[in-house]
Coordinates of C-alpha atoms in Angstrom, one line a residue:
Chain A
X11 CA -18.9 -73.2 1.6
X12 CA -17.4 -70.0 0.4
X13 CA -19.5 -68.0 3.1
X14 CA -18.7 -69.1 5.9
X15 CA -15.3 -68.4 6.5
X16 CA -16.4 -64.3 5.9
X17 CA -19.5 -64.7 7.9
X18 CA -17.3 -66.2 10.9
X19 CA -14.9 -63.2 10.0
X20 CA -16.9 -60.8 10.3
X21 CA -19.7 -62.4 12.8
X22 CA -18.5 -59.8 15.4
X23 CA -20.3 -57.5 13.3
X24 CA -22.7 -58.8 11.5
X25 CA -25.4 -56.8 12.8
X26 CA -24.3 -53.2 11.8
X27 CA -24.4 -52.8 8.0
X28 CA -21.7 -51.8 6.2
X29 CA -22.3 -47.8 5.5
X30 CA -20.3 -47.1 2.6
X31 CA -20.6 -49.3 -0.5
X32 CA -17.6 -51.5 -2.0
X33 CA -16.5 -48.8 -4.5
X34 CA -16.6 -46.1 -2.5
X35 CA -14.4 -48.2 -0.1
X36 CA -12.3 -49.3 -2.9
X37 CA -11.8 -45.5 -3.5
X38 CA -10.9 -44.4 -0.4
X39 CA -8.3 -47.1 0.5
X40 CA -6.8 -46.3 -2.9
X41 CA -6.8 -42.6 -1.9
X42 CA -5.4 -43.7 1.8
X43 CA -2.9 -45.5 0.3
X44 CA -1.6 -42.7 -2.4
X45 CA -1.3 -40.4 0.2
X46 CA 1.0 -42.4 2.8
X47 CA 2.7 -43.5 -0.2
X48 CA 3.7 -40.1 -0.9
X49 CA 4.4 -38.8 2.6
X50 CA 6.8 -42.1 2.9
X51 CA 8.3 -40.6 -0.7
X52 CA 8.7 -36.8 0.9
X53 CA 9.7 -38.1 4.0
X54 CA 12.6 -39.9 2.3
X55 CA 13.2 -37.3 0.1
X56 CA 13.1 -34.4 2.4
X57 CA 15.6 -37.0 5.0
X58 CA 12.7 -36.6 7.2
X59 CA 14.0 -39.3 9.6
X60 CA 12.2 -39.3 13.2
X61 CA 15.4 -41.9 13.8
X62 CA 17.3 -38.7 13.3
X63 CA 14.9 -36.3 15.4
X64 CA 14.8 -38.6 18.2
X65 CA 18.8 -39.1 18.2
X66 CA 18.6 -35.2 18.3
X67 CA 17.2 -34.6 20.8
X68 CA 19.9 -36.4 22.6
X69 CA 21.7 -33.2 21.4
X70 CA 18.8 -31.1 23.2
X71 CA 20.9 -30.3 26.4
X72 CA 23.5 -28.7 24.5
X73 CA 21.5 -26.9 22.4
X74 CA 19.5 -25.3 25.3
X75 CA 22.6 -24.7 26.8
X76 CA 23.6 -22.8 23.8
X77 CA 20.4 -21.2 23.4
X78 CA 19.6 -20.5 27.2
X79 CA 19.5 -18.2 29.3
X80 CA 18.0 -15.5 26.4
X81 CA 19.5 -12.7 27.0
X82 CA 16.7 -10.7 27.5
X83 CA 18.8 -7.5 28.4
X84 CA 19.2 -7.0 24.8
X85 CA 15.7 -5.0 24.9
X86 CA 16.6 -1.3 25.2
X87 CA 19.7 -2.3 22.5
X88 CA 17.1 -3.6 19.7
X89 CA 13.9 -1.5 20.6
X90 CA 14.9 1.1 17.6
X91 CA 15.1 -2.1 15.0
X92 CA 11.7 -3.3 16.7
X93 CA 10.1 -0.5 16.6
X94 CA 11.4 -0.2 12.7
X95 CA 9.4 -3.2 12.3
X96 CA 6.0 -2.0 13.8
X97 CA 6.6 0.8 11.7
X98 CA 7.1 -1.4 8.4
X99 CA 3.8 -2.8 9.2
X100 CA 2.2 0.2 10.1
X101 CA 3.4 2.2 6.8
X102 CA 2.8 -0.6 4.4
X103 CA -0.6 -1.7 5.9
X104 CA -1.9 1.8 5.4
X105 CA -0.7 2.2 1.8
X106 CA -2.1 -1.3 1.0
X107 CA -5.6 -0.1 2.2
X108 CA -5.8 2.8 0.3
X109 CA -4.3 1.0 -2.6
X110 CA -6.9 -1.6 -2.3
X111 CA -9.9 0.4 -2.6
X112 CA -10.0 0.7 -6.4
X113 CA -8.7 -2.4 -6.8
X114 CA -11.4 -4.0 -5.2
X115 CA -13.8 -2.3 -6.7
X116 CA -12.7 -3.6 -9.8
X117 CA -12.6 -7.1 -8.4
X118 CA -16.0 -7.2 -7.4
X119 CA -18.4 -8.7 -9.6
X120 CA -21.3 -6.6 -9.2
X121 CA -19.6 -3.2 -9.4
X122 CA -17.7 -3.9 -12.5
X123 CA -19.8 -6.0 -15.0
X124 CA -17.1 -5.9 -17.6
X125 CA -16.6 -9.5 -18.0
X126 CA -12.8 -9.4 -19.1
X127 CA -11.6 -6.6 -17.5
X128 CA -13.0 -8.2 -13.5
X129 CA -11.3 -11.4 -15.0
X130 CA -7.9 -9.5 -15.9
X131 CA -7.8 -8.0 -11.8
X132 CA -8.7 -11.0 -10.5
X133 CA -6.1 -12.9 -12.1
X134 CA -3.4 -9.9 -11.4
X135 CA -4.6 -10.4 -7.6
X136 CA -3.9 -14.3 -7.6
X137 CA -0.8 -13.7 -9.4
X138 CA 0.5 -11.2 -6.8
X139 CA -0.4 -13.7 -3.9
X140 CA 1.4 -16.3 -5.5
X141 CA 4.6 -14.3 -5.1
X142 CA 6.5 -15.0 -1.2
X143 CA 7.1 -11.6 0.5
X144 CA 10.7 -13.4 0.8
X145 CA 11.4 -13.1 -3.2
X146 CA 9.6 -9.7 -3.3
X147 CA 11.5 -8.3 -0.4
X148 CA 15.1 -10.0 -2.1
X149 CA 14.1 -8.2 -5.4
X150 CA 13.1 -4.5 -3.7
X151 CA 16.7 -5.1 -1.7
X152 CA 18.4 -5.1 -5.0
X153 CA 16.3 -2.7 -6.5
X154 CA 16.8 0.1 -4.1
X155 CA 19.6 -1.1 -1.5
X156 CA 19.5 -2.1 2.2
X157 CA 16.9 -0.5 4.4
X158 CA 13.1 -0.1 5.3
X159 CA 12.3 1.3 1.7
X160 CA 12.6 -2.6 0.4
X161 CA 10.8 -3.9 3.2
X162 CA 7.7 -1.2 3.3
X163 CA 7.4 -1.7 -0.6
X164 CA 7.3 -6.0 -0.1
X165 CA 4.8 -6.0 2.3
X166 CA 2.3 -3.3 0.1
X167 CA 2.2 -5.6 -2.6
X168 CA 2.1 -8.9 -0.7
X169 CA -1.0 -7.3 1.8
X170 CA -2.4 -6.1 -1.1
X171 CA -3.4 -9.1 -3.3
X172 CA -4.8 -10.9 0.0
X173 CA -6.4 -7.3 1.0
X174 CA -8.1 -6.9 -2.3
X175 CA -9.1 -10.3 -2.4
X176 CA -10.9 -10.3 0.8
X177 CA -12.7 -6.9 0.7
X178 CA -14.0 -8.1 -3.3
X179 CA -15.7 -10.6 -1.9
X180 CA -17.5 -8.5 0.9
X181 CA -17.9 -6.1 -1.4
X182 CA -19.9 -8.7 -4.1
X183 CA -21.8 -9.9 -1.1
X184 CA -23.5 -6.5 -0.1
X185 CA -27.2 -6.2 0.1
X186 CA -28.1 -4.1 -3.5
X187 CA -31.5 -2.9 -2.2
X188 CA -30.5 -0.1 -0.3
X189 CA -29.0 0.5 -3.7
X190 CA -31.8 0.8 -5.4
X191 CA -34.0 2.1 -3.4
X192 CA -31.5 5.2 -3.1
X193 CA -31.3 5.2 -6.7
X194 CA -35.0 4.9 -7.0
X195 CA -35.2 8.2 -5.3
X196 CA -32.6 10.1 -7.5
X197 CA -29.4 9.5 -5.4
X198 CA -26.5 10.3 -7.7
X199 CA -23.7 7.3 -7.5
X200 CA -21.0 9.4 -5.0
X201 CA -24.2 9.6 -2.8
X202 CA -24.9 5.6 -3.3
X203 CA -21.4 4.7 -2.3
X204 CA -21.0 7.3 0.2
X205 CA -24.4 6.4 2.2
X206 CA -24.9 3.0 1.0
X207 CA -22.1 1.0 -0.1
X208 CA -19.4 2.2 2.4
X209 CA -21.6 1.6 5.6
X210 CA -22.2 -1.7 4.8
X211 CA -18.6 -2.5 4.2
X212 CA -16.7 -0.3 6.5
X213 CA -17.0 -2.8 9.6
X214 CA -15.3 -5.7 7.7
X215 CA -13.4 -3.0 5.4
X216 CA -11.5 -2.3 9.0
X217 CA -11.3 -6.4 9.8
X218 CA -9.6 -7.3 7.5
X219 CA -7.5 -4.3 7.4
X220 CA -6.2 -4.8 11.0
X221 CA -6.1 -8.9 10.3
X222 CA -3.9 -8.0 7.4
X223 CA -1.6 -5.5 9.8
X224 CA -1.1 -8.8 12.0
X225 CA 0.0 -11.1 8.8
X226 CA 2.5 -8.1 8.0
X227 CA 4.2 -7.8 11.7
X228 CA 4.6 -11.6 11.5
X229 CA 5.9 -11.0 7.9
X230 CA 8.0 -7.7 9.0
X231 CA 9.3 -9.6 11.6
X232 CA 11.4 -12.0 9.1
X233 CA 12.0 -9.4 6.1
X234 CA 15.2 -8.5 8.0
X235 CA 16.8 -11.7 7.3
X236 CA 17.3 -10.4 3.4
X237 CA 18.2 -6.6 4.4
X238 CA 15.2 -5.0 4.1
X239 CA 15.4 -3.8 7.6
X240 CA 13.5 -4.4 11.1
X241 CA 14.4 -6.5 13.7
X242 CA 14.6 -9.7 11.9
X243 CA 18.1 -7.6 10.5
X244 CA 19.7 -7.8 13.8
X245 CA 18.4 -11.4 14.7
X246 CA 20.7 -12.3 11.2
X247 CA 23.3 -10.4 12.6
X248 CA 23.7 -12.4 16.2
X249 CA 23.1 -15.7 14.4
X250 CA 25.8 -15.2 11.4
X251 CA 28.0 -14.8 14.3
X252 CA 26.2 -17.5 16.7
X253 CA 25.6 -15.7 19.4
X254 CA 22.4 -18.4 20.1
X255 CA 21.5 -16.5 23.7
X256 CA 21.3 -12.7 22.0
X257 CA 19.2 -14.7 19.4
X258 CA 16.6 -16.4 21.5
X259 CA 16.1 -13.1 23.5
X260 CA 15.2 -11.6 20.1
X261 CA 13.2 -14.2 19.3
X262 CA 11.4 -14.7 22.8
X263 CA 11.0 -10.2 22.0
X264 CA 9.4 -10.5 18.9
X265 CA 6.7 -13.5 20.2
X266 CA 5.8 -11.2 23.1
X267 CA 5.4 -8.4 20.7
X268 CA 3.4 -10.5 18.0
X269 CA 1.1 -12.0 21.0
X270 CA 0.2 -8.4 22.2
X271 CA -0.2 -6.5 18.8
X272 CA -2.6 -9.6 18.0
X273 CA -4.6 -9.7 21.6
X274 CA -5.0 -6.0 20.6
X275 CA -5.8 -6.3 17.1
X276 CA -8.2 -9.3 18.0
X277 CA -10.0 -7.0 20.9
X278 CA -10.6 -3.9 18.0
X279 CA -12.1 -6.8 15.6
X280 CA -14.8 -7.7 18.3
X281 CA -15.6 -4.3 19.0
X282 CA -15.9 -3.5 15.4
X283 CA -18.1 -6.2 14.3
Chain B
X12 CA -45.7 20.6 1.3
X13 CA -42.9 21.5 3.6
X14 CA -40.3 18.6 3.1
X15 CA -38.5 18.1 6.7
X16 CA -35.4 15.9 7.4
X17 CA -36.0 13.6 10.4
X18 CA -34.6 14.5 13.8
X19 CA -31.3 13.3 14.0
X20 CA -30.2 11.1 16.5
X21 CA -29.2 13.3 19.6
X22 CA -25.2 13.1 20.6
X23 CA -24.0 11.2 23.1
X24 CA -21.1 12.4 25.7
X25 CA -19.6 8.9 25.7
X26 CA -19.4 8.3 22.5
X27 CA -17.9 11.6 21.2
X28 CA -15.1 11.0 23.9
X29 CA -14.6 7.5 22.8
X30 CA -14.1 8.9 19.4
X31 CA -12.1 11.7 20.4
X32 CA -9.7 9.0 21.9
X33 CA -9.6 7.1 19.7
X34 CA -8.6 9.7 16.9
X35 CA -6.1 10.8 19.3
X36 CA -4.5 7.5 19.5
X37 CA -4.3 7.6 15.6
X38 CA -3.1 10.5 15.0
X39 CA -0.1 9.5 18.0
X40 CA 0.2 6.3 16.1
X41 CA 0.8 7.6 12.5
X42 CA 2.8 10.4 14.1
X43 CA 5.4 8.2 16.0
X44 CA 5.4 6.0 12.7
X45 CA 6.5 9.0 10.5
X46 CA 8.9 10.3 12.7
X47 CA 10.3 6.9 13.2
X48 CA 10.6 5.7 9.9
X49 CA 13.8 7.2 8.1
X50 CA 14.1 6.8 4.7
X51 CA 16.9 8.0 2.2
X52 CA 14.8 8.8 -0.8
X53 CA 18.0 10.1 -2.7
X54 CA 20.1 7.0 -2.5
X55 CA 17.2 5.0 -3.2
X56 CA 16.3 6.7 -6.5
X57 CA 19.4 6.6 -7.4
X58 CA 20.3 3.0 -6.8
X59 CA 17.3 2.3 -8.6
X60 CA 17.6 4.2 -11.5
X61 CA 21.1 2.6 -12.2
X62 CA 19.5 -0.5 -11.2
X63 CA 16.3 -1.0 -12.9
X64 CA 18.1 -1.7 -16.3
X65 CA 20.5 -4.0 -14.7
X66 CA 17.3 -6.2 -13.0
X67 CA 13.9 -6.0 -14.2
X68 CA 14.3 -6.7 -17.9
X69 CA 16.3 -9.7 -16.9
X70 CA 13.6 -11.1 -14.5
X71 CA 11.3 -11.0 -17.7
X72 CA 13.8 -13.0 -19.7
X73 CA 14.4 -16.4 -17.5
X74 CA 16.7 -18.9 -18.5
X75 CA 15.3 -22.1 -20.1
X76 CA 18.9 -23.9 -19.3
X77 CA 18.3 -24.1 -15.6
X78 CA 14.3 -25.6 -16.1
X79 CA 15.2 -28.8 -14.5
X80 CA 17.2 -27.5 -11.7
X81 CA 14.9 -25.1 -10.6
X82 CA 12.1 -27.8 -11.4
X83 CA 13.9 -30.6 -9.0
X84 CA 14.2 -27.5 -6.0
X85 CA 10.6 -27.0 -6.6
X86 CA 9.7 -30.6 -6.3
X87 CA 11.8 -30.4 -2.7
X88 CA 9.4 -27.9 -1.9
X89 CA 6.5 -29.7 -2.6
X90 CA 8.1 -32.7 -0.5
X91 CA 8.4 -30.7 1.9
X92 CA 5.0 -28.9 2.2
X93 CA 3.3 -32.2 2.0
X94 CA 5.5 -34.1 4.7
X95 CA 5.0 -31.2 7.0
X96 CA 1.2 -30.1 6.3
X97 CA 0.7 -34.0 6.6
X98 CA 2.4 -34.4 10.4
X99 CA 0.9 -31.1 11.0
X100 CA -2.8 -32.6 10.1
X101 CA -2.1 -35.4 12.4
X102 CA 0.1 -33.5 15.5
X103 CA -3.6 -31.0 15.2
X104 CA -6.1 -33.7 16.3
X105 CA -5.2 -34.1 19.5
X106 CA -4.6 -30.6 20.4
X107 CA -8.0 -29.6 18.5
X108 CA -9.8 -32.4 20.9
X109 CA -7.9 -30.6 23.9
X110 CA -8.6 -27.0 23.0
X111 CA -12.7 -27.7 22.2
X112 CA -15.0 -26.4 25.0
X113 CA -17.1 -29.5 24.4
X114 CA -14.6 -32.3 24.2
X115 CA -12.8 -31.4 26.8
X116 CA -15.0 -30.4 29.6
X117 CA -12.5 -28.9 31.9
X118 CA -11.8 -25.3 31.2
X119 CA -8.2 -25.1 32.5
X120 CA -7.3 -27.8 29.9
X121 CA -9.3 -26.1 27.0
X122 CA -8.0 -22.9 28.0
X123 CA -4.2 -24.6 27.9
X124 CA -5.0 -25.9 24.3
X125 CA -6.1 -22.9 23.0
X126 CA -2.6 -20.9 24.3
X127 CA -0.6 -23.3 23.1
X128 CA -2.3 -22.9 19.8
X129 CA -1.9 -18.9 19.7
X130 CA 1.3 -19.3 21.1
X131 CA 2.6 -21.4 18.0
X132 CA 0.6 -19.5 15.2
X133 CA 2.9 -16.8 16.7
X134 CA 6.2 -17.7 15.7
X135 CA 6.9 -17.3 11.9
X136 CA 7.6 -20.0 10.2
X137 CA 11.0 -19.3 9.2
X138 CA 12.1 -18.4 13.2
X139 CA 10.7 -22.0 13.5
X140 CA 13.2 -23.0 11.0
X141 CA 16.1 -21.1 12.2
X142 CA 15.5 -22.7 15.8
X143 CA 14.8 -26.5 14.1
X144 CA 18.3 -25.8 11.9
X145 CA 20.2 -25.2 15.1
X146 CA 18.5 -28.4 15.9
X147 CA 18.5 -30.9 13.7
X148 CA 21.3 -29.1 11.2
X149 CA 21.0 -27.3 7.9
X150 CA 18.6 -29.4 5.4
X151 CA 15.3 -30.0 4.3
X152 CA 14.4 -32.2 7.2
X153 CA 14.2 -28.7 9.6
X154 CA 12.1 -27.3 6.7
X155 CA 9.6 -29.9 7.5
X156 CA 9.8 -29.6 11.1
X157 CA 9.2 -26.1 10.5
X158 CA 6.3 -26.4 8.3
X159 CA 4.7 -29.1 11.0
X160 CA 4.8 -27.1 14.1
X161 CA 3.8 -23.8 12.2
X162 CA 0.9 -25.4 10.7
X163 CA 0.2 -27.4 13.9
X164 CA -1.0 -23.9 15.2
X165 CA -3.9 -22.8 12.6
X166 CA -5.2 -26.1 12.1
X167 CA -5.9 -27.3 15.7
X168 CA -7.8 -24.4 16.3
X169 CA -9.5 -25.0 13.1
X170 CA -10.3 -28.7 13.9
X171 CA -11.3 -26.8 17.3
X172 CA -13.9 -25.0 16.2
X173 CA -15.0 -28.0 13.9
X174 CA -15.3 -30.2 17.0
X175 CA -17.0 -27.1 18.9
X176 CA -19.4 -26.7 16.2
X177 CA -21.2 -30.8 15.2
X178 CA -24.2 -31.8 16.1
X179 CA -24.7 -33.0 19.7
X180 CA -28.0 -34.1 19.1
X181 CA -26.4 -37.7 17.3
X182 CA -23.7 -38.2 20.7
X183 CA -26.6 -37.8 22.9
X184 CA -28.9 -40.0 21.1
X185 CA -26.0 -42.6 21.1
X186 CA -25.2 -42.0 24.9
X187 CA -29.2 -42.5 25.6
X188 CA -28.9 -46.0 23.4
X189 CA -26.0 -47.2 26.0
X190 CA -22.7 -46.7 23.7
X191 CA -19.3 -46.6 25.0
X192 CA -17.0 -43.5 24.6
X193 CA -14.9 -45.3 21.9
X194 CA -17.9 -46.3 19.9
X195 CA -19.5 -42.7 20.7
X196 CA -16.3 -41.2 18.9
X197 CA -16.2 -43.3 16.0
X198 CA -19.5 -43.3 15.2
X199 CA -20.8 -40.5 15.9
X200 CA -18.0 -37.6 16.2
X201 CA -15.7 -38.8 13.4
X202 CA -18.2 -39.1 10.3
X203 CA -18.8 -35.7 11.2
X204 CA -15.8 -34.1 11.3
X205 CA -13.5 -35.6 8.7
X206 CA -14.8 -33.8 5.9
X207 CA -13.9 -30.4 6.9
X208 CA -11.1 -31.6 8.8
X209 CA -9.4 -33.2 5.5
X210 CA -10.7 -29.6 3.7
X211 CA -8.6 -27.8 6.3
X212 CA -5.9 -29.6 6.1
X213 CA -5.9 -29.4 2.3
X214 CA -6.1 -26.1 2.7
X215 CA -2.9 -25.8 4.8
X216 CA -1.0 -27.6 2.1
X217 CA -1.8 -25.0 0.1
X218 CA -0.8 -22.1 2.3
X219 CA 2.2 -24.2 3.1
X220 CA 3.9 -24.8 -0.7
X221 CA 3.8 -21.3 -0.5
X222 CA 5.6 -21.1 3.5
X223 CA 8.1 -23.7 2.2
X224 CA 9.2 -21.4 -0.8
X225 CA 11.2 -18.9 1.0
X226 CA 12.5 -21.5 3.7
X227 CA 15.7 -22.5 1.9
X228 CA 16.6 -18.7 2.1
X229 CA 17.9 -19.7 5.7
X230 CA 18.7 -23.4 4.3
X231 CA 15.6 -25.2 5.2
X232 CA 15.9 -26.4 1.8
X233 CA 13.8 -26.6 -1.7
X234 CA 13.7 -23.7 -3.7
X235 CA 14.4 -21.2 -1.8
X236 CA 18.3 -22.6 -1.6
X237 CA 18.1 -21.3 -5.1
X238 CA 16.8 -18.0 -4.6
X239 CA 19.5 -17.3 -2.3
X240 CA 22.3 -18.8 -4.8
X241 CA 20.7 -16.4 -7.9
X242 CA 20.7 -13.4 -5.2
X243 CA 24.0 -13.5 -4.1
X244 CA 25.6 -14.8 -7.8
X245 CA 22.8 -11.7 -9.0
X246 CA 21.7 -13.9 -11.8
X247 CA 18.4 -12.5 -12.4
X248 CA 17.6 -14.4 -15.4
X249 CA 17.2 -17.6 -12.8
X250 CA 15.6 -15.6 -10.7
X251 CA 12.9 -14.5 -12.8
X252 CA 12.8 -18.3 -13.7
X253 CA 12.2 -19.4 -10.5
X254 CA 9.5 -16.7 -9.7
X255 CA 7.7 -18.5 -12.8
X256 CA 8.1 -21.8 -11.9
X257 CA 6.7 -20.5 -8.0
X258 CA 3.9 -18.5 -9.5
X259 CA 2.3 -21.5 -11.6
X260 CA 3.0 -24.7 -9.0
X261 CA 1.4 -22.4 -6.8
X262 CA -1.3 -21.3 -9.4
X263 CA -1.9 -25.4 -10.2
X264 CA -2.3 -26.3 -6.6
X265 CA -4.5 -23.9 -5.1
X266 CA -6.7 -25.1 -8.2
X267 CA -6.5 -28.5 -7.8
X268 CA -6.8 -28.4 -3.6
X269 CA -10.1 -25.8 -4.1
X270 CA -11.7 -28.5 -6.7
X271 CA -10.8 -31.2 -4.2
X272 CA -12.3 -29.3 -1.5
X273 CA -15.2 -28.5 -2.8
X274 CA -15.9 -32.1 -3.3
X275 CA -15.3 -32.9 0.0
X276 CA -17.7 -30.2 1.8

């Protein structure tokens, strides 16, 4: 008797078999379940209320009229402060790289094969990613005053954790037999690295480099908020004193000038690898 | 036994120039940077040596007091994160089905997809912020609209390339055996896509506890409120506190999201 109310239930289907076993079912729903429940729980607690957006966006004509037109005029005005910021990125990418070099040869398990002391780098590298470029850039501010010095010195360590990170593991994954067959005929280790090691690296080496140089002009970009200089200094300035249209011309600026430094950056990768 | 290098490789024209130009281009690059760039070393030295004293030794001794504050801000953060990376996970699939060459066959459209994409992984996430505080006023709430949109960018081109990337051999085979384009995407699409498109999205939580951090700096809420309060009341004690508290949530979650991920894949 018990059967046949399922079987009817389910008699649209009866003919494909269930995939996933009950447990596994069980599992998932739980896991369903646990993760709505806490979205619902953030949501609430952030006062993530799509009530509130919607009913917001009955505000949207004013705010566009506050915000539009852009005043894209501002351009020759805040070129110096942009350029500032390519030159943050520019300055602090370049350090980073250099800086990276021994530090990713000590990150990389098959050049260093001191247990502890490829453990110690590694966990100084995760530590130093953990760390926003915000709170570094705040700390640098107070540290040395207002000004590009701040910014330049946030960005080094920030790039460099996910720099070091990145060319480790390229580094580990190198093919050792050119190694040893170089050794094998009595190369001396500057000539192994030189002729052997750096070949097969350089082309991601300069990826990742220029990948990186895009994170930091993104990052750049928004240092100026705390005083450590750049464009995102002046973009503070207009909105402390609301001048929304001076703003959105700023920020309209800067995505023009992210787009194109990454459609370059992104052309370079290709040709490099 | 006379031992003789091999020939080298003879020169090419092209190439030289090419390399020419492009060390040209460096050299103008690093040259315009350095000339550009205008530091005052003196004033920064000096700053910092009556400063160092003042900051770093406190940063190393947080206050214990203030645990439960900074811990409750940190917890906003998390809320944050997850309610944004969430929409974000969900706001992607559409625009990762609109931006695949194989999903969506006409190229215009894919080609749409894939700007908007770029377009919004271009905006940093705290500009997103400042433009969703304007919005929907100073709060948490434009924290998570920030973190949506942001992350709305990297993962649909990420579920993109997913969807770019299965095995068409299982929708053909399906399309041969007379199934409709509903049945087609949920039988044969989905079970191969949502394991790496929950990794991704896992993922992006991750890289998003560590966006949210900074946002309360412009008052998108969490913790970041309190790095701004301990910077302008210069109460480096908290500060170095709250650096902690970042440093290991941050730490604990890229753990536990790599050990679910790697169950997933």
């Amino acid at each position: 008797m018990s059967n046949v109310p399922t079987s009817m239930n389910l008699s649209s289907k009866t003919n494909t078999p269930n995939m996933l076993p009950a447990k596994v079912k069980m599992r998932m729903t739980a896991i369903f379940i646990a993760v709505l429940g806490f979205y619902l729980f953030s949501s609430y607690k952030t006062d993530a209320s799509f009530l509130e957006l919607i009913s917001g966006l009955g505000n949207m004509p004013l705010l566009l009229e506050e915000f539009f037109p852009p005043n894209l005029s501002l351009f020759s005005k805040i070129w110096p402060s942009l350029a500032e910021t390519i030159q943050m990125a520019i300055i602090a990418t370049t350090i980073a790289a250099m800086l990276c070099v021994p530090l990713s040869l000590l990150a990389a398990n098959n050049i260093v094969t001191n247990k502890y002391l490829y453990n110690t780098v590694r966990f100084l590298l995760n530590l130093l990613r953990t760390i926003p470029d915000m709170v570094l850039a705040i700390v640098f501010v107070s540290l040395f005053g207002l000004g590009v010095l701040p910014g330049i010195l946030a960005l080094i360590v920030f790039s460099l954790g996910i720099l070091a990170k990145l060319i480790s593991e390229t580094i580990e994954s190198i093919d050792t037999n050119p190694l040893d067959a170089m050794r094998a005929s009595g190369a001396n280790s500057v000539q192994m690295i030189s002729f052997s090691v750096v070949p097969q690296v350089l082309p991601q080496f300069s990826s990742f480099v220029l990948y990186v140089f895009e994170i930091n002009i993104r990052a750049s970009v928004v240092l100026g908020l705390v005083g450590a200089g750049g464009i995102g200094q002046v973009l503070n300035n207009q909105l402390s004193i609301r001048a929304y249209p001076n703003a959105m011309g700023i920020i309209i600026i800067i995505f023009i000038l992210v787009i194109i430094i990454e459609f370059i950056s992104n052309k370079i990768r290709e040709a490099i690898i | 036994m006379t031992l003789q290098l091999p020939p080298k490789p003879k020169k090419n024209n092209v190439k030289i120039a090419k390399r020419v130009a492009i060390a040209v281009a460096l050299v103008a690059l690093y040259t315009w940077t350095f000339m550009g760039i205008d530091i005052d070393w003196a004033r920064a030295v000096d700053r910092m040596t009556n400063n160092f004293e003042k900051i770093i030794p406190r940063l190393f001794s947080p206050s214990w007091e203030d645990f439960p504050a900074v811990m409750d801000s940190m917890l906003e953060t998390i809320y944050i994160a997850f309610a944004g990376s969430l929409m974000a996970a969900i706001l992607a699939i559409p625009l990762g089905f609109l931006a695949a060459k194989n999903m969506t066959k006409i190229p215009v459209l894919t080609a749409l997809g894939k700007w908007v994409l770029s377009a919004i992984r271009a905006f940093p996430d705290i500009i997103l912020a400042i433009l969703f505080i304007v919005a929907v006023g100073i709060g948490p709430f434009a924290g998570v609209l920030a973190i949506a949109i942001g992350s709305t960018g990297m993962l649909g081109k990420l579920y993109s390339e997913v969807l770019e990337s299965i095995d068409k051999n299982i929708v053909e085979a399906m399309e041969a055996s007379g199934a409709n384009k509903v049945q087609i995407l949920f039988h044969g699409i989905i079970p191969q896509i949502i394991p790496e498109f929950l990794s991704y999205a896992i993922y992006r939580f991750e890289v998003d506890v560590r966006a949210s951090t900074i946002l309360g700096v412009i008052g998108a809420g969490g913790i970041g409120t309190m790095i701004l309060f301990a910077n302008i009341n210069r109460n480096w004690e908290q500060m170095g506190l709250i650096l902690l508290v970042i440093i290991v949530v941050v730490t604990v979650i890229d753990v536990i999201s790599t050990q679910i991920r790697k169950r997933i894949v």
